[in-house]
Amino acid sequence: MNGDPLLYQNLVELGIPFEYHEHPPAPTIEIAVQYWKDIEETTHCKNLFFRNHKGNRHYLVIFDHRRALAIHDLEKRLKQGKLSFASGERMQRYLGLNPGSVSPFGLIHDPAQHVYLFLDENLKNLPKISFHPNDNTASLVIRFSDFLRFLDHCGNGYEFIELYPPEDAM
């Protein structure tokens, strides 16, 4: 299986079942969508990795891939000051990931629990979601409740926020 062996080890140890879907490299949502078309009843997530203006805080923002968010609007909603996309070097340092493979599964490489997550409120009621297994040549589908168990296991802080009104949810 493509992906991070340590991730698979963690999922097995936690008893978290997953569906594995291998595909060609998909470094962007636009490319990944063509490989997700046969994965049913799953919400595929977009994961954006940010840093604050000082560069001393890092955030992972997770939401439905069909949504678009302007950084300026996101800054207002997160109330963390000016944000910018974190560099590939920071992504590697804090999540052990390369650009194009951003995934909350990278939190297994953040033992200091430095990265804070913001999850869109609309994800709460979804049965299944998917992410890259720290490699953009596959996608893993897991139950949302199991995803929360994974986050609790990693220990990073997270909170749900309304990134877009429920009536605009897809």
PDB file of N, CA and C in Angstrom, residues 11-57:
ATOM      1  N   LEU A  11      -3.198   3.282  12.755  1.00  0.00           N
ATOM      2  CA  LEU A  11      -4.603   2.943  12.501  1.00  0.00           C
ATOM      3  C   LEU A  11      -4.924   1.529  12.975  1.00  0.00           C
ATOM      4  N   VAL A  12      -4.025   0.595  12.723  1.00  0.00           N
ATOM      5  CA  VAL A  12      -4.230  -0.793  13.167  1.00  0.00           C
ATOM      6  C   VAL A  12      -4.244  -0.845  14.693  1.00  0.00           C
ATOM      7  N   GLU A  13      -3.283  -0.198  15.344  1.00  0.00           N
ATOM      8  CA  GLU A  13      -3.227  -0.206  16.809  1.00  0.00           C
ATOM      9  C   GLU A  13      -4.470   0.414  17.438  1.00  0.00           C
ATOM     10  N   LEU A  14      -5.041   1.410  16.763  1.00  0.00           N
ATOM     11  CA  LEU A  14      -6.255   2.056  17.276  1.00  0.00           C
ATOM     12  C   LEU A  14      -7.530   1.303  16.882  1.00  0.00           C
ATOM     13  N   GLY A  15      -7.380   0.282  16.054  1.00  0.00           N
ATOM     14  CA  GLY A  15      -8.547  -0.475  15.593  1.00  0.00           C
ATOM     15  C   GLY A  15      -9.434   0.336  14.666  1.00  0.00           C
ATOM     16  N   ILE A  16      -8.824   1.213  13.883  1.00  0.00           N
ATOM     17  CA  ILE A  16      -9.581   2.069  12.963  1.00  0.00           C
ATOM     18  C   ILE A  16      -9.565   1.447  11.568  1.00  0.00           C
ATOM     19  N   PRO A  17     -10.720   0.958  11.109  1.00  0.00           N
ATOM     20  CA  PRO A  17     -10.785   0.405   9.751  1.00  0.00           C
ATOM     21  C   PRO A  17     -10.760   1.525   8.714  1.00  0.00           C
ATOM     22  N   PHE A  18     -10.294   1.204   7.528  1.00  0.00           N
ATOM     23  CA  PHE A  18     -10.226   2.193   6.455  1.00  0.00           C
ATOM     24  C   PHE A  18     -10.378   1.502   5.118  1.00  0.00           C
ATOM     25  N   GLU A  19     -10.816   2.287   4.146  1.00  0.00           N
ATOM     26  CA  GLU A  19     -10.856   1.829   2.753  1.00  0.00           C
ATOM     27  C   GLU A  19      -9.651   2.460   2.065  1.00  0.00           C
ATOM     28  N   TYR A  20      -8.942   1.683   1.297  1.00  0.00           N
ATOM     29  CA  TYR A  20      -7.744   2.147   0.607  1.00  0.00           C
ATOM     30  C   TYR A  20      -8.039   2.276  -0.881  1.00  0.00           C
ATOM     31  N   HIS A  21      -7.689   3.420  -1.453  1.00  0.00           N
ATOM     32  CA  HIS A  21      -7.892   3.655  -2.883  1.00  0.00           C
ATOM     33  C   HIS A  21      -6.598   4.211  -3.468  1.00  0.00           C
ATOM     34  N   GLU A  22      -5.951   3.413  -4.287  1.00  0.00           N
ATOM     35  CA  GLU A  22      -4.705   3.848  -4.919  1.00  0.00           C
ATOM     36  C   GLU A  22      -5.013   4.577  -6.221  1.00  0.00           C
ATOM     37  N   HIS A  23      -4.202   5.591  -6.525  1.00  0.00           N
ATOM     38  CA  HIS A  23      -4.389   6.357  -7.754  1.00  0.00           C
ATOM     39  C   HIS A  23      -3.069   7.020  -8.130  1.00  0.00           C
ATOM     40  N   PRO A  24      -2.972   7.561  -9.337  1.00  0.00           N
ATOM     41  CA  PRO A  24      -1.766   8.305  -9.716  1.00  0.00           C
ATOM     42  C   PRO A  24      -1.577   9.513  -8.789  1.00  0.00           C
ATOM     43  N   PRO A  25      -0.399  10.120  -8.783  1.00  0.00           N
ATOM     44  CA  PRO A  25      -0.167  11.289  -7.927  1.00  0.00           C
ATOM     45  C   PRO A  25      -1.246  12.355  -8.123  1.00  0.00           C
ATOM     46  N   ALA A  26      -1.735  12.871  -6.997  1.00  0.00           N
ATOM     47  CA  ALA A  26      -2.795  13.883  -7.019  1.00  0.00           C
ATOM     48  C   ALA A  26      -2.402  15.006  -6.064  1.00  0.00           C
ATOM     49  N   PRO A  27      -1.512  15.896  -6.493  1.00  0.00           N
ATOM     50  CA  PRO A  27      -1.034  16.956  -5.608  1.00  0.00           C
ATOM     51  C   PRO A  27      -2.012  18.111  -5.402  1.00  0.00           C
ATOM     52  N   THR A  28      -3.097  18.150  -6.173  1.00  0.00           N
ATOM     53  CA  THR A  28      -4.095  19.210  -6.014  1.00  0.00           C
ATOM     54  C   THR A  28      -5.488  18.590  -6.006  1.00  0.00           C
ATOM     55  N   ILE A  29      -6.432  19.334  -5.464  1.00  0.00           N
ATOM     56  CA  ILE A  29      -7.825  18.875  -5.451  1.00  0.00           C
ATOM     57  C   ILE A  29      -8.330  18.676  -6.876  1.00  0.00           C
ATOM     58  N   GLU A  30      -7.965  19.588  -7.764  1.00  0.00           N
ATOM     59  CA  GLU A  30      -8.436  19.506  -9.150  1.00  0.00           C
ATOM     60  C   GLU A  30      -8.022  18.183  -9.804  1.00  0.00           C
ATOM     61  N   ILE A  31      -6.842  17.719  -9.493  1.00  0.00           N
ATOM     62  CA  ILE A  31      -6.378  16.442 -10.036  1.00  0.00           C
ATOM     63  C   ILE A  31      -7.024  15.274  -9.290  1.00  0.00           C
ATOM     64  N   ALA A  32      -7.087  15.375  -7.965  1.00  0.00           N
ATOM     65  CA  ALA A  32      -7.623  14.279  -7.149  1.00  0.00           C
ATOM     66  C   ALA A  32      -9.077  13.959  -7.471  1.00  0.00           C
ATOM     67  N   VAL A  33      -9.864  14.980  -7.784  1.00  0.00           N
ATOM     68  CA  VAL A  33     -11.296  14.780  -8.045  1.00  0.00           C
ATOM     69  C   VAL A  33     -11.533  13.712  -9.114  1.00  0.00           C
ATOM     70  N   GLN A  34     -10.708  13.671 -10.120  1.00  0.00           N
ATOM     71  CA  GLN A  34     -10.911  12.684 -11.183  1.00  0.00           C
ATOM     72  C   GLN A  34     -10.716  11.256 -10.684  1.00  0.00           C
ATOM     73  N   TYR A  35      -9.961  11.065  -9.609  1.00  0.00           N
ATOM     74  CA  TYR A  35      -9.741   9.718  -9.063  1.00  0.00           C
ATOM     75  C   TYR A  35     -10.731   9.365  -7.965  1.00  0.00           C
ATOM     76  N   TRP A  36     -11.442  10.349  -7.455  1.00  0.00           N
ATOM     77  CA  TRP A  36     -12.406  10.115  -6.395  1.00  0.00           C
ATOM     78  C   TRP A  36     -13.798   9.784  -6.910  1.00  0.00           C
ATOM     79  N   LYS A  37     -14.012   9.897  -8.200  1.00  0.00           N
ATOM     80  CA  LYS A  37     -15.371   9.784  -8.734  1.00  0.00           C
ATOM     81  C   LYS A  37     -16.037   8.439  -8.427  1.00  0.00           C
ATOM     82  N   ASP A  38     -15.261   7.389  -8.222  1.00  0.00           N
ATOM     83  CA  ASP A  38     -15.843   6.075  -7.942  1.00  0.00           C
ATOM     84  C   ASP A  38     -15.915   5.748  -6.450  1.00  0.00           C
ATOM     85  N   ILE A  39     -15.485   6.675  -5.601  1.00  0.00           N
ATOM     86  CA  ILE A  39     -15.562   6.468  -4.153  1.00  0.00           C
ATOM     87  C   ILE A  39     -16.879   7.075  -3.688  1.00  0.00           C
ATOM     88  N   GLU A  40     -17.815   6.223  -3.333  1.00  0.00           N
ATOM     89  CA  GLU A  40     -19.167   6.680  -3.014  1.00  0.00           C
ATOM     90  C   GLU A  40     -19.347   7.003  -1.533  1.00  0.00           C
ATOM     91  N   GLU A  41     -20.334   7.856  -1.273  1.00  0.00           N
ATOM     92  CA  GLU A  41     -20.773   8.195   0.078  1.00  0.00           C
ATOM     93  C   GLU A  41     -19.638   8.665   0.975  1.00  0.00           C
ATOM     94  N   THR A  42     -18.733   9.432   0.407  1.00  0.00           N
ATOM     95  CA  THR A  42     -17.583   9.929   1.154  1.00  0.00           C
ATOM     96  C   THR A  42     -17.379  11.403   0.828  1.00  0.00           C
ATOM     97  N   THR A  43     -17.064  12.167   1.848  1.00  0.00           N
ATOM     98  CA  THR A  43     -16.702  13.559   1.625  1.00  0.00           C
ATOM     99  C   THR A  43     -15.185  13.649   1.642  1.00  0.00           C
ATOM    100  N   HIS A  44     -14.644  14.114   0.565  1.00  0.00           N
ATOM    101  CA  HIS A  44     -13.200  14.278   0.454  1.00  0.00           C
ATOM    102  C   HIS A  44     -12.850  15.654   0.996  1.00  0.00           C
ATOM    103  N   CYS A  45     -11.803  15.706   1.779  1.00  0.00           N
ATOM    104  CA  CYS A  45     -11.473  16.944   2.477  1.00  0.00           C
ATOM    105  C   CYS A  45     -10.306  17.690   1.853  1.00  0.00           C
ATOM    106  N   LYS A  46     -10.399  19.001   1.974  1.00  0.00           N
ATOM    107  CA  LYS A  46      -9.307  19.885   1.580  1.00  0.00           C
ATOM    108  C   LYS A  46      -8.576  20.249   2.865  1.00  0.00           C
ATOM    109  N   ASN A  47      -7.268  20.235   2.811  1.00  0.00           N
ATOM    110  CA  ASN A  47      -6.441  20.495   3.985  1.00  0.00           C
ATOM    111  C   ASN A  47      -5.471  21.616   3.652  1.00  0.00           C
ATOM    112  N   LEU A  48      -5.583  22.718   4.352  1.00  0.00           N
ATOM    113  CA  LEU A  48      -4.707  23.859   4.119  1.00  0.00           C
ATOM    114  C   LEU A  48      -3.819  24.061   5.347  1.00  0.00           C
ATOM    115  N   PHE A  49      -2.521  24.206   5.111  1.00  0.00           N
ATOM    116  CA  PHE A  49      -1.553  24.358   6.198  1.00  0.00           C
ATOM    117  C   PHE A  49      -1.049  25.794   6.219  1.00  0.00           C
ATOM    118  N   PHE A  50      -1.304  26.480   7.331  1.00  0.00           N
ATOM    119  CA  PHE A  50      -0.977  27.893   7.471  1.00  0.00           C
ATOM    120  C   PHE A  50      -0.011  28.140   8.614  1.00  0.00           C
ATOM    121  N   ARG A  51       0.596  29.319   8.555  1.00  0.00           N
ATOM    122  CA  ARG A  51       1.397  29.819   9.662  1.00  0.00           C
ATOM    123  C   ARG A  51       0.893  31.211   9.997  1.00  0.00           C
ATOM    124  N   ASN A  52       1.112  31.634  11.236  1.00  0.00           N
ATOM    125  CA  ASN A  52       0.733  32.999  11.585  1.00  0.00           C
ATOM    126  C   ASN A  52       1.821  33.956  11.106  1.00  0.00           C
ATOM    127  N   HIS A  53       1.581  35.241  11.301  1.00  0.00           N
ATOM    128  CA  HIS A  53       2.500  36.274  10.806  1.00  0.00           C
ATOM    129  C   HIS A  53       3.908  36.132  11.394  1.00  0.00           C
ATOM    130  N   LYS A  54       3.994  35.785  12.670  1.00  0.00           N
ATOM    131  CA  LYS A  54       5.294  35.634  13.334  1.00  0.00           C
ATOM    132  C   LYS A  54       5.986  34.322  12.953  1.00  0.00           C
ATOM    133  N   GLY A  55       5.208  33.369  12.458  1.00  0.00           N
ATOM    134  CA  GLY A  55       5.781  32.072  12.096  1.00  0.00           C
ATOM    135  C   GLY A  55       5.983  31.139  13.272  1.00  0.00           C
ATOM    136  N   ASN A  56       5.374  31.477  14.420  1.00  0.00           N
ATOM    137  CA  ASN A  56       5.558  30.624  15.591  1.00  0.00           C
ATOM    138  C   ASN A  56       4.346  29.732  15.887  1.00  0.00           C
ATOM    139  N   ARG A  57       3.303  29.847  15.065  1.00  0.00           N
ATOM    140  CA  ARG A  57       2.120  28.991  15.214  1.00  0.00           C
ATOM    141  C   ARG A  57       1.728  28.478  13.838  1.00  0.00           C
TER     142      ARG A  57
END
